[in-house]
Tab-separated table of C-alpha atoms in Angstrom:
chain	number	residue	atom	x	y	z
A	8	MET	CA	-16.067	11.190	-232.237
A	9	LYS	CA	-17.832	8.325	-234.038
A	10	HIS	CA	-14.636	6.264	-233.913
A	11	SER	CA	-14.255	6.906	-230.169
A	12	ARG	CA	-17.856	5.869	-229.535
A	13	LYS	CA	-17.321	2.688	-231.560
A	14	VAL	CA	-14.221	1.809	-229.538
A	15	CYS	CA	-16.034	2.451	-226.255
A	16	SER	CA	-19.033	0.370	-227.320
A	17	LEU	CA	-16.876	-2.577	-228.359
A	18	LEU	CA	-14.806	-2.362	-225.185
A	19	VAL	CA	-17.968	-2.470	-223.084
A	20	ALA	CA	-19.268	-5.449	-225.088
A	21	PHE	CA	-16.025	-7.415	-224.869
A	22	PHE	CA	-15.368	-6.722	-221.204
A	23	ALA	CA	-18.967	-7.718	-220.439
A	24	VAL	CA	-18.218	-11.277	-221.615
A	25	PRO	CA	-15.676	-12.111	-218.891
A	26	VAL	CA	-17.795	-10.338	-216.283
A	27	LEU	CA	-20.792	-12.501	-217.184
A	28	VAL	CA	-18.552	-15.581	-217.062
A	29	LEU	CA	-17.459	-14.602	-213.550
A	30	ILE	CA	-21.030	-14.168	-212.367
A	31	ALA	CA	-22.272	-17.384	-213.962
A	32	ALA	CA	-19.343	-19.427	-212.719
A	33	SER	CA	-19.352	-18.234	-209.120
A	34	ALA	CA	-21.982	-20.817	-208.223
A	35	TRP	CA	-19.647	-23.584	-209.455
A	36	ALA	CA	-16.809	-22.777	-207.084
A	37	ALA	CA	-15.614	-25.707	-204.977
A	38	GLU	CA	-12.658	-26.548	-202.811
A	39	GLN	CA	-9.679	-28.171	-204.540
A	40	SER	CA	-6.062	-28.472	-203.512
A	41	ALA	CA	-3.574	-25.859	-204.690
A	42	GLU	CA	-1.753	-28.541	-206.707
A	43	GLU	CA	-4.946	-29.618	-208.485
A	44	LEU	CA	-5.810	-26.011	-209.273
A	45	ALA	CA	-2.295	-25.339	-210.559
A	46	LYS	CA	-2.454	-28.276	-212.970
A	47	ALA	CA	-5.945	-27.275	-214.119
A	48	SER	CA	-4.749	-23.726	-214.819
A	49	GLN	CA	-1.914	-25.134	-216.961
A	50	ASN	CA	-4.282	-27.332	-219.008
A	51	PRO	CA	-5.824	-25.453	-221.989
A	52	ILE	CA	-8.672	-27.978	-222.206
A	53	ALA	CA	-9.397	-28.593	-218.530
A	54	ASN	CA	-13.077	-29.286	-217.819
A	55	MET	CA	-13.387	-26.073	-215.833
A	56	ILE	CA	-14.553	-22.527	-216.460
A	57	SER	CA	-11.640	-20.121	-216.278
A	58	LEU	CA	-10.881	-16.526	-217.173
A	59	PRO	CA	-7.238	-15.934	-218.142
A	60	LEU	CA	-6.071	-12.333	-218.464
A	61	GLN	CA	-2.720	-12.514	-220.246
A	62	ASN	CA	-0.674	-9.348	-220.776
A	63	ASN	CA	2.252	-9.524	-223.216
A	64	THR	CA	4.655	-6.592	-223.506
A	65	ASN	CA	6.914	-6.901	-226.569
A	66	PHE	CA	10.059	-4.783	-226.782
A	67	ASN	CA	11.987	-3.422	-229.795
A	68	VAL	CA	9.046	-3.730	-232.170
A	69	GLY	CA	9.085	-2.106	-235.600
A	70	PRO	CA	11.617	0.162	-237.312
A	71	GLU	CA	11.514	2.627	-234.399
A	72	ASN	CA	12.102	-0.078	-231.732
A	73	GLY	CA	8.896	0.721	-229.864
A	74	ALA	CA	7.007	-1.264	-227.226
A	75	GLN	CA	3.855	-3.189	-228.117
A	76	ASN	CA	1.360	-4.287	-225.464
A	77	VAL	CA	-1.265	-6.986	-226.026
A	78	LEU	CA	-3.782	-7.842	-223.295
A	79	ASN	CA	-5.568	-11.097	-224.177
A	80	ILE	CA	-8.905	-11.598	-222.431
A	81	GLN	CA	-9.606	-15.275	-223.062
A	82	PRO	CA	-12.542	-16.951	-221.283
A	83	VAL	CA	-12.562	-20.760	-221.423
A	84	ILE	CA	-15.990	-22.404	-221.142
A	85	PRO	CA	-16.517	-26.204	-221.309
A	86	ILE	CA	-19.774	-27.654	-222.655
A	87	ARG	CA	-20.779	-31.219	-221.824
A	88	LEU	CA	-21.717	-33.386	-224.813
A	89	GLY	CA	-23.214	-36.422	-223.111
A	90	THR	CA	-21.138	-38.561	-220.744
A	91	ASN	CA	-18.102	-39.192	-222.973
A	92	TRP	CA	-17.235	-35.878	-224.613
A	93	ASN	CA	-16.715	-32.218	-223.834
A	94	LEU	CA	-16.534	-29.217	-226.120
A	95	ILE	CA	-14.009	-26.755	-224.706
A	96	THR	CA	-14.552	-23.251	-226.093
A	97	ARG	CA	-11.731	-20.721	-225.921
A	98	THR	CA	-12.188	-17.125	-227.097
A	99	ILE	CA	-9.392	-14.541	-227.271
A	100	PHE	CA	-10.237	-10.825	-227.241
A	101	PRO	CA	-6.967	-8.862	-227.728
A	102	VAL	CA	-6.658	-5.249	-226.560
A	103	ILE	CA	-3.605	-3.805	-228.336
A	104	SER	CA	-1.312	-0.813	-227.998
A	105	GLN	CA	0.632	-0.703	-231.276
A	106	PRO	CA	3.773	1.449	-231.679
A	107	PRO	CA	4.448	3.499	-234.842
A	108	PHE	CA	5.691	1.519	-237.864
A	109	GLY	CA	6.444	4.470	-240.118
A	110	PRO	CA	6.823	8.260	-240.401
A	111	GLY	CA	3.779	10.206	-239.286
A	112	GLN	CA	2.224	7.294	-237.392
A	113	ASN	CA	1.266	7.484	-233.738
A	114	THR	CA	0.780	4.739	-231.190
A	115	GLN	CA	-2.551	3.058	-231.978
A	116	PHE	CA	-4.748	1.645	-229.189
A	117	GLY	CA	-7.831	-0.492	-229.690
A	118	LEU	CA	-9.255	-3.971	-230.162
A	119	GLY	CA	-7.650	-6.575	-232.366
A	120	ASP	CA	-9.245	-9.487	-234.198
A	121	THR	CA	-11.073	-12.083	-232.081
A	122	PHE	CA	-10.023	-15.745	-232.187
A	123	PHE	CA	-12.536	-18.464	-231.304
A	124	SER	CA	-11.526	-22.123	-230.806
A	125	ALA	CA	-13.659	-25.163	-229.998
A	126	PHE	CA	-11.896	-28.370	-228.898
A	127	LEU	CA	-13.700	-31.722	-228.901
A	128	SER	CA	-12.119	-33.624	-226.011
A	129	PRO	CA	-12.789	-36.857	-224.059
A	130	ALA	CA	-14.640	-36.256	-220.796
A	131	LYS	CA	-12.547	-38.861	-218.902
A	132	PRO	CA	-9.026	-38.581	-220.334
A	133	GLY	CA	-6.922	-39.932	-217.460
A	134	GLU	CA	-3.319	-38.685	-217.563
A	135	PHE	CA	-3.309	-37.930	-221.302
A	136	PHE	CA	-5.492	-35.106	-222.623
A	137	TRP	CA	-6.194	-34.189	-226.220
A	138	GLY	CA	-8.543	-31.954	-228.153
A	139	LEU	CA	-9.272	-31.229	-231.824
A	140	GLY	CA	-11.442	-28.637	-233.515
A	141	PRO	CA	-11.702	-25.469	-235.577
A	142	ILE	CA	-10.347	-21.991	-234.967
A	143	ALA	CA	-11.876	-18.856	-236.493
A	144	GLN	CA	-10.466	-15.355	-236.824
A	145	VAL	CA	-13.144	-12.647	-236.685
A	146	PRO	CA	-12.328	-9.093	-237.914
A	147	THR	CA	-13.338	-7.150	-234.806
A	148	HIS	CA	-10.389	-4.706	-234.885
A	149	THR	CA	-11.079	-1.022	-234.380
A	150	ASN	CA	-8.205	0.160	-236.597
A	151	ASP	CA	-6.671	-1.246	-239.794
A	152	ARG	CA	-3.256	-1.467	-238.094
A	153	LEU	CA	-4.661	-3.847	-235.470
A	154	GLY	CA	-6.078	-6.641	-237.630
A	155	SER	CA	-7.233	-7.934	-240.992
A	156	THR	CA	-10.438	-7.131	-242.859
A	157	LEU	CA	-10.807	-10.827	-243.756
A	158	TRP	CA	-12.335	-13.656	-241.775
A	159	GLY	CA	-10.082	-16.671	-241.185
A	160	LEU	CA	-10.573	-20.371	-240.526
A	161	GLY	CA	-8.402	-23.390	-239.811
A	162	PRO	CA	-7.728	-26.397	-237.552
A	163	THR	CA	-6.453	-26.375	-233.988
A	164	ALA	CA	-5.231	-29.177	-231.720
A	165	VAL	CA	-3.810	-29.658	-228.252
A	166	ALA	CA	-2.247	-32.645	-226.489
A	167	LEU	CA	-0.735	-32.900	-223.015
A	168	ARG	CA	0.241	-35.354	-220.333
A	169	ILE	CA	0.225	-35.147	-216.532
A	170	ASP	CA	3.093	-37.170	-215.050
A	171	GLY	CA	3.396	-36.664	-211.289
A	172	PRO	CA	4.514	-33.056	-210.705
A	173	TRP	CA	5.067	-32.556	-214.454
A	174	LEU	CA	2.542	-31.291	-216.986
A	175	TYR	CA	3.737	-30.936	-220.569
A	176	GLY	CA	2.305	-30.769	-224.071
A	177	ALA	CA	1.645	-28.432	-226.981
A	178	LEU	CA	-1.108	-26.404	-228.635
A	179	ALA	CA	-1.066	-25.594	-232.365
A	180	ASN	CA	-3.251	-23.977	-235.014
A	181	ASN	CA	-3.119	-22.649	-238.564
A	182	VAL	CA	-5.469	-19.954	-239.875
A	183	TRP	CA	-6.100	-19.210	-243.566
A	184	SER	CA	-7.907	-16.083	-244.723
A	185	LEU	CA	-11.231	-16.482	-246.523
A	186	GLY	CA	-11.497	-14.566	-249.799
A	187	GLY	CA	-9.803	-11.234	-250.401
A	188	ASN	CA	-7.104	-10.230	-252.851
A	189	ASP	CA	-3.475	-11.332	-252.766
A	190	LYS	CA	-2.392	-8.344	-250.665
A	191	GLU	CA	-5.079	-8.959	-248.019
A	192	GLN	CA	-4.762	-12.738	-247.681
A	193	TYR	CA	-2.906	-14.413	-244.791
A	194	ASN	CA	-1.715	-17.878	-243.802
A	195	ASN	CA	-0.529	-17.930	-240.186
A	196	PHE	CA	0.742	-20.759	-237.982
A	197	LEU	CA	1.069	-20.862	-234.180
A	198	ILE	CA	2.547	-23.485	-231.886
A	199	GLN	CA	2.858	-23.245	-228.107
A	200	PRO	CA	4.807	-26.034	-226.408
A	201	PHE	CA	4.518	-25.920	-222.631
A	202	VAL	CA	6.155	-27.623	-219.687
A	203	ASN	CA	5.346	-27.077	-216.008
A	204	TYR	CA	6.794	-28.426	-212.777
A	205	ASN	CA	4.529	-28.221	-209.704
A	206	PHE	CA	5.843	-28.033	-206.144
A	207	GLY	CA	3.033	-30.012	-204.541
A	208	LYS	CA	0.670	-28.463	-201.991
A	209	THR	CA	2.375	-25.063	-202.047
A	210	GLY	CA	0.669	-24.159	-205.342
A	211	THR	CA	3.988	-22.864	-206.683
A	212	PHE	CA	5.161	-23.972	-210.117
A	213	LEU	CA	7.792	-23.332	-212.768
A	214	THR	CA	6.501	-22.804	-216.274
A	215	SER	CA	7.674	-22.339	-219.840
A	216	ALA	CA	5.070	-21.729	-222.560
A	217	PRO	CA	6.703	-19.913	-225.504
A	218	ILE	CA	4.407	-18.941	-228.396
A	219	ALA	CA	6.144	-19.482	-231.747
A	220	THR	CA	4.478	-18.069	-234.860
A	221	ALA	CA	5.058	-18.245	-238.603
A	222	ASN	CA	3.755	-16.145	-241.477
A	223	TRP	CA	3.850	-18.654	-244.345
A	224	ARG	CA	3.334	-15.951	-246.975
A	225	THR	CA	6.433	-13.956	-245.978
A	226	GLY	CA	8.450	-16.758	-244.379
A	227	ASP	CA	8.845	-14.785	-241.129
A	228	TRP	CA	9.123	-16.680	-237.837
A	229	VAL	CA	9.102	-15.581	-234.195
A	230	VAL	CA	10.667	-18.227	-231.919
A	231	PRO	CA	10.987	-17.384	-228.197
A	232	LEU	CA	12.916	-19.123	-225.430
A	233	GLY	CA	12.345	-18.522	-221.729
A	234	GLY	CA	9.982	-19.190	-218.865
A	235	GLY	CA	9.001	-18.091	-215.405
A	236	ILE	CA	7.244	-18.878	-212.142
A	237	GLY	CA	3.620	-19.183	-211.068
A	238	GLN	CA	1.567	-19.301	-207.867
A	239	ILE	CA	-1.969	-20.320	-206.898
A	240	PHE	CA	-3.648	-18.122	-204.293
A	241	LYS	CA	-7.137	-17.053	-203.236
A	242	ILE	CA	-8.830	-13.675	-203.106
A	243	PHE	CA	-12.183	-12.604	-201.639
A	244	GLY	CA	-12.098	-15.656	-199.416
A	245	LYS	CA	-12.516	-18.547	-201.860
A	246	GLN	CA	-11.823	-17.227	-205.348
A	247	ALA	CA	-8.873	-19.212	-206.781
A	248	VAL	CA	-6.402	-17.338	-208.967
A	249	SER	CA	-3.283	-18.454	-210.802
A	250	ALA	CA	-0.600	-15.792	-211.363
A	251	THR	CA	2.469	-16.190	-213.555
A	252	LEU	CA	5.388	-13.963	-214.502
A	253	GLN	CA	7.475	-15.013	-217.498
A	254	ALA	CA	10.211	-13.565	-219.728
A	255	TYR	CA	11.171	-14.651	-223.256
A	256	TYR	CA	13.925	-13.780	-225.693
A	257	ASN	CA	13.119	-14.218	-229.385
A	258	VAL	CA	16.033	-16.164	-230.846
A	259	VAL	CA	14.352	-15.852	-234.263
A	260	HIS	CA	12.347	-12.800	-235.382
A	261	PRO	CA	11.836	-10.686	-238.525
A	262	GLN	CA	14.944	-8.639	-239.280
A	263	ASP	CA	14.664	-4.992	-238.144
A	264	LEU	CA	11.019	-5.502	-237.077
A	265	GLY	CA	11.297	-7.541	-233.884
A	266	PRO	CA	10.086	-8.048	-231.291
A	267	GLU	CA	13.352	-9.029	-229.630
A	268	TRP	CA	12.001	-9.998	-226.199
A	269	GLN	CA	8.822	-10.180	-224.165
A	270	ILE	CA	7.500	-9.945	-220.597
A	271	ARG	CA	4.280	-11.893	-219.911
A	272	LEU	CA	2.136	-11.379	-216.828
A	273	ALA	CA	-0.998	-13.516	-216.504
A	274	LEU	CA	-3.831	-13.799	-213.991
A	275	THR	CA	-6.257	-16.699	-214.383
A	276	PHE	CA	-9.490	-16.829	-212.380
A	277	LEU	CA	-10.480	-20.467	-211.783
A	278	PHE	CA	-13.983	-21.830	-211.250
A	279	PRO	CA	-13.820	-25.612	-210.551
A	280	GLU	CA	-17.031	-27.603	-210.239
């Protein structure tokens, strides 16, 4: 009962964050073209409040070839630092459904560890955008199978270019655990190259944004290939939303552990100034 109450309390707290972002940002809404909104939604460090809800379903995970589902709630909030710089904050709250990894285990549902990034970025970048800063891993998981007991810290960076209908670049980070014994420690790398082609005023775009990861301590990599399609539309009259549907096959993954492939569905609520 205590565990259930803890899960409920944390869920309420975490879901309250994006709700508050929605309320606070509603006053910022302004008219922009579908093409401008599409490119902003594809830019991880756009100077715009946004609320991405990214659901990743991974198939053939673990020794029993189960399905894992990870819903990332990741509000992006820019902070102005004078006239020349912005601080783009990006927080990821993962809600995880984890399949069994051994005899006697059941599917485990709960919150994973929170990741917080802060990118220092030029306020007037032109066609080339970049951002540098720290990333922190916070042990907010509700079950030991869903995260680490150790805090983590490391660098993160993103760079991208807008070239006519094209938007392409990459985001990367590396997180080292702080303290702990040899069994608990981690050293994890992530890189997400992305390329998008926008079909002008229609708000339709093609996208590929595979997330490759490496566990430096075990030498395990996950390297996906794939992509999908996206569309900008409006709900409730003026609320801009970006929706994407993507599929990826992992050409490299841990032997007998997977995942082998992934379906990603994302909805991003956009709040331009």
